[in-house]
Coordinates of C-alpha atoms in Angstrom, one line a residue:
Chain A
M1040 CA -33.0 30.1 -9.9
N1041 CA -29.6 31.3 -8.7
L1042 CA -29.0 33.2 -5.6
K1043 CA -25.8 35.4 -4.9
V1044 CA -25.4 36.6 -1.3
E1045 CA -22.9 39.2 -0.5
L1046 CA -22.3 40.9 2.9
L1047 CA -21.1 44.6 2.9
N1048 CA -20.4 45.0 6.5
D1049 CA -23.7 44.4 8.2
I1050 CA -25.8 44.8 4.9
L1051 CA -26.7 41.6 3.2
V1052 CA -27.3 41.9 -0.5
A1053 CA -29.3 39.0 -2.0
T1054 CA -29.3 39.0 -5.8
F1055 CA -31.8 36.5 -7.4
S1056 CA -32.0 35.4 -11.0
G1057 CA -34.7 33.2 -12.5
D1058 CA -38.0 32.2 -10.9
I1059 CA -39.0 32.5 -7.3
D1060 CA -41.6 29.9 -6.5
H1061 CA -42.2 27.3 -3.8
H1062 CA -39.6 25.1 -5.1
S1063 CA -36.8 27.7 -5.2
S1064 CA -38.0 29.5 -2.1
T1065 CA -36.4 26.8 0.2
L1066 CA -32.9 27.3 -1.4
I1067 CA -33.3 31.2 -1.1
R1068 CA -34.4 30.9 2.6
Q1069 CA -31.5 28.7 3.5
G1070 CA -29.0 30.6 1.4
I1071 CA -29.8 34.0 3.0
D1072 CA -30.4 32.9 6.6
R1073 CA -27.1 31.0 6.8
E1074 CA -25.1 34.1 5.8
F1075 CA -27.4 36.7 7.7
L1076 CA -27.3 34.9 11.0
S1077 CA -23.8 33.6 11.1
K1078 CA -22.0 36.6 9.7
G1079 CA -23.6 39.5 11.6
G1080 CA -25.9 40.7 9.1
R1081 CA -28.4 43.5 10.2
H1082 CA -30.0 44.8 7.0
I1083 CA -31.1 43.1 3.9
I1084 CA -31.4 44.4 0.3
F1085 CA -33.2 42.1 -2.2
D1086 CA -32.1 42.8 -5.8
F1087 CA -34.7 41.6 -8.2
K1088 CA -32.9 42.8 -11.3
N1089 CA -32.9 39.2 -12.9
V1090 CA -36.0 37.8 -11.5
T1091 CA -38.2 36.4 -14.2
F1092 CA -41.1 35.3 -12.2
M1093 CA -42.5 35.4 -8.6
D1094 CA -45.7 34.0 -7.0
S1095 CA -46.9 34.2 -3.5
A1096 CA -44.2 31.7 -2.2
G1097 CA -41.9 34.8 -2.6
I1098 CA -44.1 36.9 -0.2
G1099 CA -43.5 34.3 2.5
V1100 CA -39.7 34.4 1.9
I1101 CA -39.5 38.1 2.0
I1102 CA -41.7 38.6 5.2
G1103 CA -39.7 35.8 7.0
R1104 CA -36.4 37.7 6.2
Y1105 CA -37.9 41.1 7.0
K1106 CA -38.8 39.7 10.4
N1107 CA -35.1 38.7 10.9
T1108 CA -34.0 42.2 10.1
K1109 CA -36.5 43.7 12.6
Y1110 CA -35.1 41.5 15.4
K1111 CA -31.8 43.2 14.8
S1112 CA -33.4 46.7 14.4
G1113 CA -32.3 46.6 10.7
R1114 CA -34.0 47.6 7.5
C1115 CA -35.2 45.8 4.5
F1116 CA -35.1 47.0 0.9
A1117 CA -36.2 45.7 -2.5
V1118 CA -34.7 47.2 -5.7
N1119 CA -35.2 46.7 -9.4
V1120 CA -38.7 45.2 -8.9
S1121 CA -40.4 44.7 -12.3
E1122 CA -44.0 45.7 -13.0
S1123 CA -45.4 42.2 -12.6
I1124 CA -43.6 41.6 -9.3
L1125 CA -44.8 44.9 -8.1
R1126 CA -48.4 43.8 -8.5
I1127 CA -47.7 40.9 -6.1
F1128 CA -45.9 43.3 -3.7
K1129 CA -49.0 45.6 -3.7
L1130 CA -51.6 42.8 -3.5
S1131 CA -50.0 41.3 -0.5
G1132 CA -49.2 44.6 1.3
L1133 CA -45.4 43.8 1.0
S1134 CA -45.0 47.3 -0.5
T1135 CA -46.0 48.9 2.8
I1136 CA -43.4 47.1 4.8
I1137 CA -40.5 46.6 2.5
E1138 CA -38.6 49.9 1.6
S1139 CA -37.8 50.8 -2.0
A1140 CA -34.9 52.5 -3.5
D1141 CA -33.9 53.6 -7.0
S1142 CA -30.9 51.3 -7.2
L1143 CA -28.7 49.0 -5.0
D1144 CA -26.3 51.9 -4.4
D1145 CA -29.2 54.1 -3.4
A1146 CA -30.4 51.5 -0.9
V1147 CA -26.9 51.1 0.6
E1148 CA -26.7 55.0 0.9
K1149 CA -30.1 55.1 2.6
I1150 CA -29.0 52.6 5.1
R1151 CA -25.6 54.1 5.8
G1152 CA -27.1 57.7 5.9
Q1153 CA -30.1 56.6 7.9
R1154 CA -32.4 58.3 5.4
Chain B
M1102 CA -65.4 29.2 -33.3
F1103 CA -61.9 28.4 -32.4
T1104 CA -61.5 25.5 -29.8
N1105 CA -58.5 23.8 -28.4
E1106 CA -57.9 21.5 -25.6
M1107 CA -54.8 20.1 -23.6
N1108 CA -54.5 17.6 -20.9
V1109 CA -51.3 17.0 -18.8
S1110 CA -50.5 15.1 -15.6
F1111 CA -47.4 14.9 -13.6
S1112 CA -45.9 13.9 -10.2
A1113 CA -46.7 16.3 -7.3
I1114 CA -43.2 17.4 -6.7
S1115 CA -42.1 21.0 -6.5
E1116 CA -39.6 20.6 -9.4
N1117 CA -42.7 20.4 -11.6
E1118 CA -44.2 23.7 -10.6
I1119 CA -42.0 25.5 -13.3
F1120 CA -43.0 22.8 -15.9
A1121 CA -46.8 23.3 -15.1
R1122 CA -46.8 27.0 -15.6
L1123 CA -44.7 26.9 -18.7
C1124 CA -46.8 24.1 -20.2
V1125 CA -50.0 26.2 -19.8
T1126 CA -48.5 29.5 -21.0
G1127 CA -47.1 27.6 -23.9
F1128 CA -50.5 26.2 -24.8
V1129 CA -52.3 29.6 -24.6
S1130 CA -49.7 31.4 -26.5
C1131 CA -51.6 30.3 -29.8
L1132 CA -54.0 33.3 -28.7
D1133 CA -51.0 35.7 -28.8
P1134 CA -51.7 37.1 -25.3
D1135 CA -49.9 40.1 -24.1
L1136 CA -47.2 39.8 -21.4
E1137 CA -49.5 40.9 -18.6
D1138 CA -52.2 38.3 -19.3
L1139 CA -49.6 35.7 -19.8
N1140 CA -48.0 36.5 -16.5
D1141 CA -51.5 36.5 -14.8
I1142 CA -52.1 33.0 -16.1
K1143 CA -48.6 31.8 -15.2
T1144 CA -48.8 33.0 -11.6
S1145 CA -52.3 31.5 -11.1
V1146 CA -51.3 28.1 -12.4
S1147 CA -48.3 28.2 -10.2
E1148 CA -50.4 29.0 -7.1
A1149 CA -53.0 26.2 -7.8
V1150 CA -50.3 23.6 -8.6
T1151 CA -48.3 24.5 -5.4
N1152 CA -51.4 24.2 -3.3
S1153 CA -52.0 20.7 -4.6
I1154 CA -48.4 19.6 -3.8
I1155 CA -48.2 21.3 -0.4
H1156 CA -51.8 21.0 0.8
G1157 CA -53.4 18.3 -1.3
Y1158 CA -50.7 15.7 -1.1
E1159 CA -48.7 17.3 1.8
N1160 CA -45.5 16.8 -0.1
C1161 CA -46.2 13.1 -0.4
E1162 CA -46.7 11.1 -3.5
G1163 CA -49.4 12.0 -5.9
I1164 CA -50.4 13.2 -9.4
V1165 CA -51.5 16.7 -10.4
Y1166 CA -53.9 17.0 -13.4
I1167 CA -54.2 19.9 -15.6
N1168 CA -57.0 20.4 -18.2
C1169 CA -56.9 23.6 -20.4
K1170 CA -59.6 24.6 -22.8
I1171 CA -59.7 27.5 -25.2
S1172 CA -63.0 28.7 -26.6
D1173 CA -62.6 31.7 -28.9
R1174 CA -60.7 34.1 -26.5
K1175 CA -61.7 32.4 -23.3
I1176 CA -59.2 30.3 -21.5
I1177 CA -60.5 27.7 -19.0
I1178 CA -57.9 26.0 -16.8
Q1179 CA -58.8 23.2 -14.3
I1180 CA -56.1 22.0 -11.9
E1181 CA -57.0 18.9 -9.9
D1182 CA -55.5 16.6 -7.3
R1183 CA -56.7 13.4 -5.6
G1184 CA -55.3 14.5 -2.2
K1185 CA -56.8 15.2 1.2
G1186 CA -59.3 17.8 0.1
I1187 CA -60.3 21.1 1.8
K1188 CA -62.4 21.1 5.0
D1189 CA -63.5 24.7 4.8
I1190 CA -63.2 26.2 1.4
K1191 CA -64.4 29.6 2.4
K1192 CA -61.7 29.8 5.1
A1193 CA -59.0 28.5 2.8
M1194 CA -59.8 31.3 0.3
E1195 CA -59.5 34.1 3.0
P1196 CA -56.6 36.4 2.3
L1197 CA -53.6 35.7 4.6
Y1198 CA -55.2 32.4 5.9
T1199 CA -52.7 29.5 5.9
S1200 CA -52.9 26.2 7.5
K1201 CA -49.1 26.0 7.4
P1202 CA -47.8 29.2 9.0
F1203 CA -44.6 27.5 10.2
F1204 CA -43.6 26.9 6.6
E1205 CA -43.7 30.7 5.9
R1206 CA -46.7 30.3 3.5
A1207 CA -48.2 33.8 3.1
G1208 CA -51.8 32.5 2.7
M1209 CA -52.2 34.6 -0.6
G1210 CA -52.6 31.8 -3.1
F1211 CA -56.3 32.0 -3.8
T1212 CA -56.2 35.9 -3.4
V1213 CA -53.6 36.0 -6.2
M1214 CA -55.6 33.6 -8.4
E1215 CA -58.8 35.7 -7.8
A1216 CA -57.0 39.0 -8.6
F1217 CA -55.3 37.7 -11.7
M1218 CA -58.2 35.6 -13.2
D1219 CA -61.8 36.5 -14.2
K1220 CA -63.2 33.6 -12.4
V1221 CA -62.0 31.2 -9.7
E1222 CA -64.1 28.3 -8.5
V1223 CA -62.9 25.6 -6.0
F1224 CA -64.5 22.2 -5.7
S1225 CA -63.3 19.9 -2.9
K1226 CA -64.3 17.0 -0.8
E1227 CA -62.3 15.8 2.2
G1228 CA -60.4 12.6 1.5
E1229 CA -61.1 12.8 -2.2
G1230 CA -59.3 15.9 -3.6
T1231 CA -59.6 19.3 -5.0
R1232 CA -60.3 20.8 -8.3
V1233 CA -59.6 24.6 -9.1
L1234 CA -61.5 26.1 -12.1
M1235 CA -60.1 29.4 -13.4
E1236 CA -61.3 31.4 -16.4
K1237 CA -59.9 34.3 -18.2
T1238 CA -60.8 36.0 -21.4
I1239 CA -58.0 37.7 -23.2

């Protein structure tokens, strides 16, 4: 599991690759929170393009980060979600609170344009 | 009738979660399952093994045991720990219930297993351990 965290002004883009499970969730949580809280992040976009697997540990990670964006009146997006991960999103109700967009650029545009 | 069996045991540490799910999916691949079935099995194994590590052994030393049987197209997976056991199985299996909310656990482990497998049964005794039995016909 690799995590790349990038800050575009107040939008944090978290790009994962590999498996998201209980083991990797600790690293993801720490990696995102450190940047988000110390560098003035307000919104988060999760890019799942290179995620090969996610179990319910991923749900906890996403809900936790979603709450952090809400404290700052920010928005939370997931992009490039595969069919198998979408099933976990639907089963857990994540799909009702996390916004979706066609691409990373589309999510950035939606946040910037307040769409 | 085609039958096959596999047993594996390993340390209850989070590094082994990936090993456990790849081990079981590797074993069942002789049935040539499609990607969706394979992913269902992979996810359910990951949930049960994670439960043993976090809840059974509470991140302390222990061994997780996996027994996997194939009978024709039916896959029977048993994941067992000799940890603290579950006091109230019914409650533990409720969606969104977690005994560890501070660790950002979603409480969806059993719900995922039940959604992805044909049958899930939990046997547990406080102080002795827990065994999760899952079945799926592909």
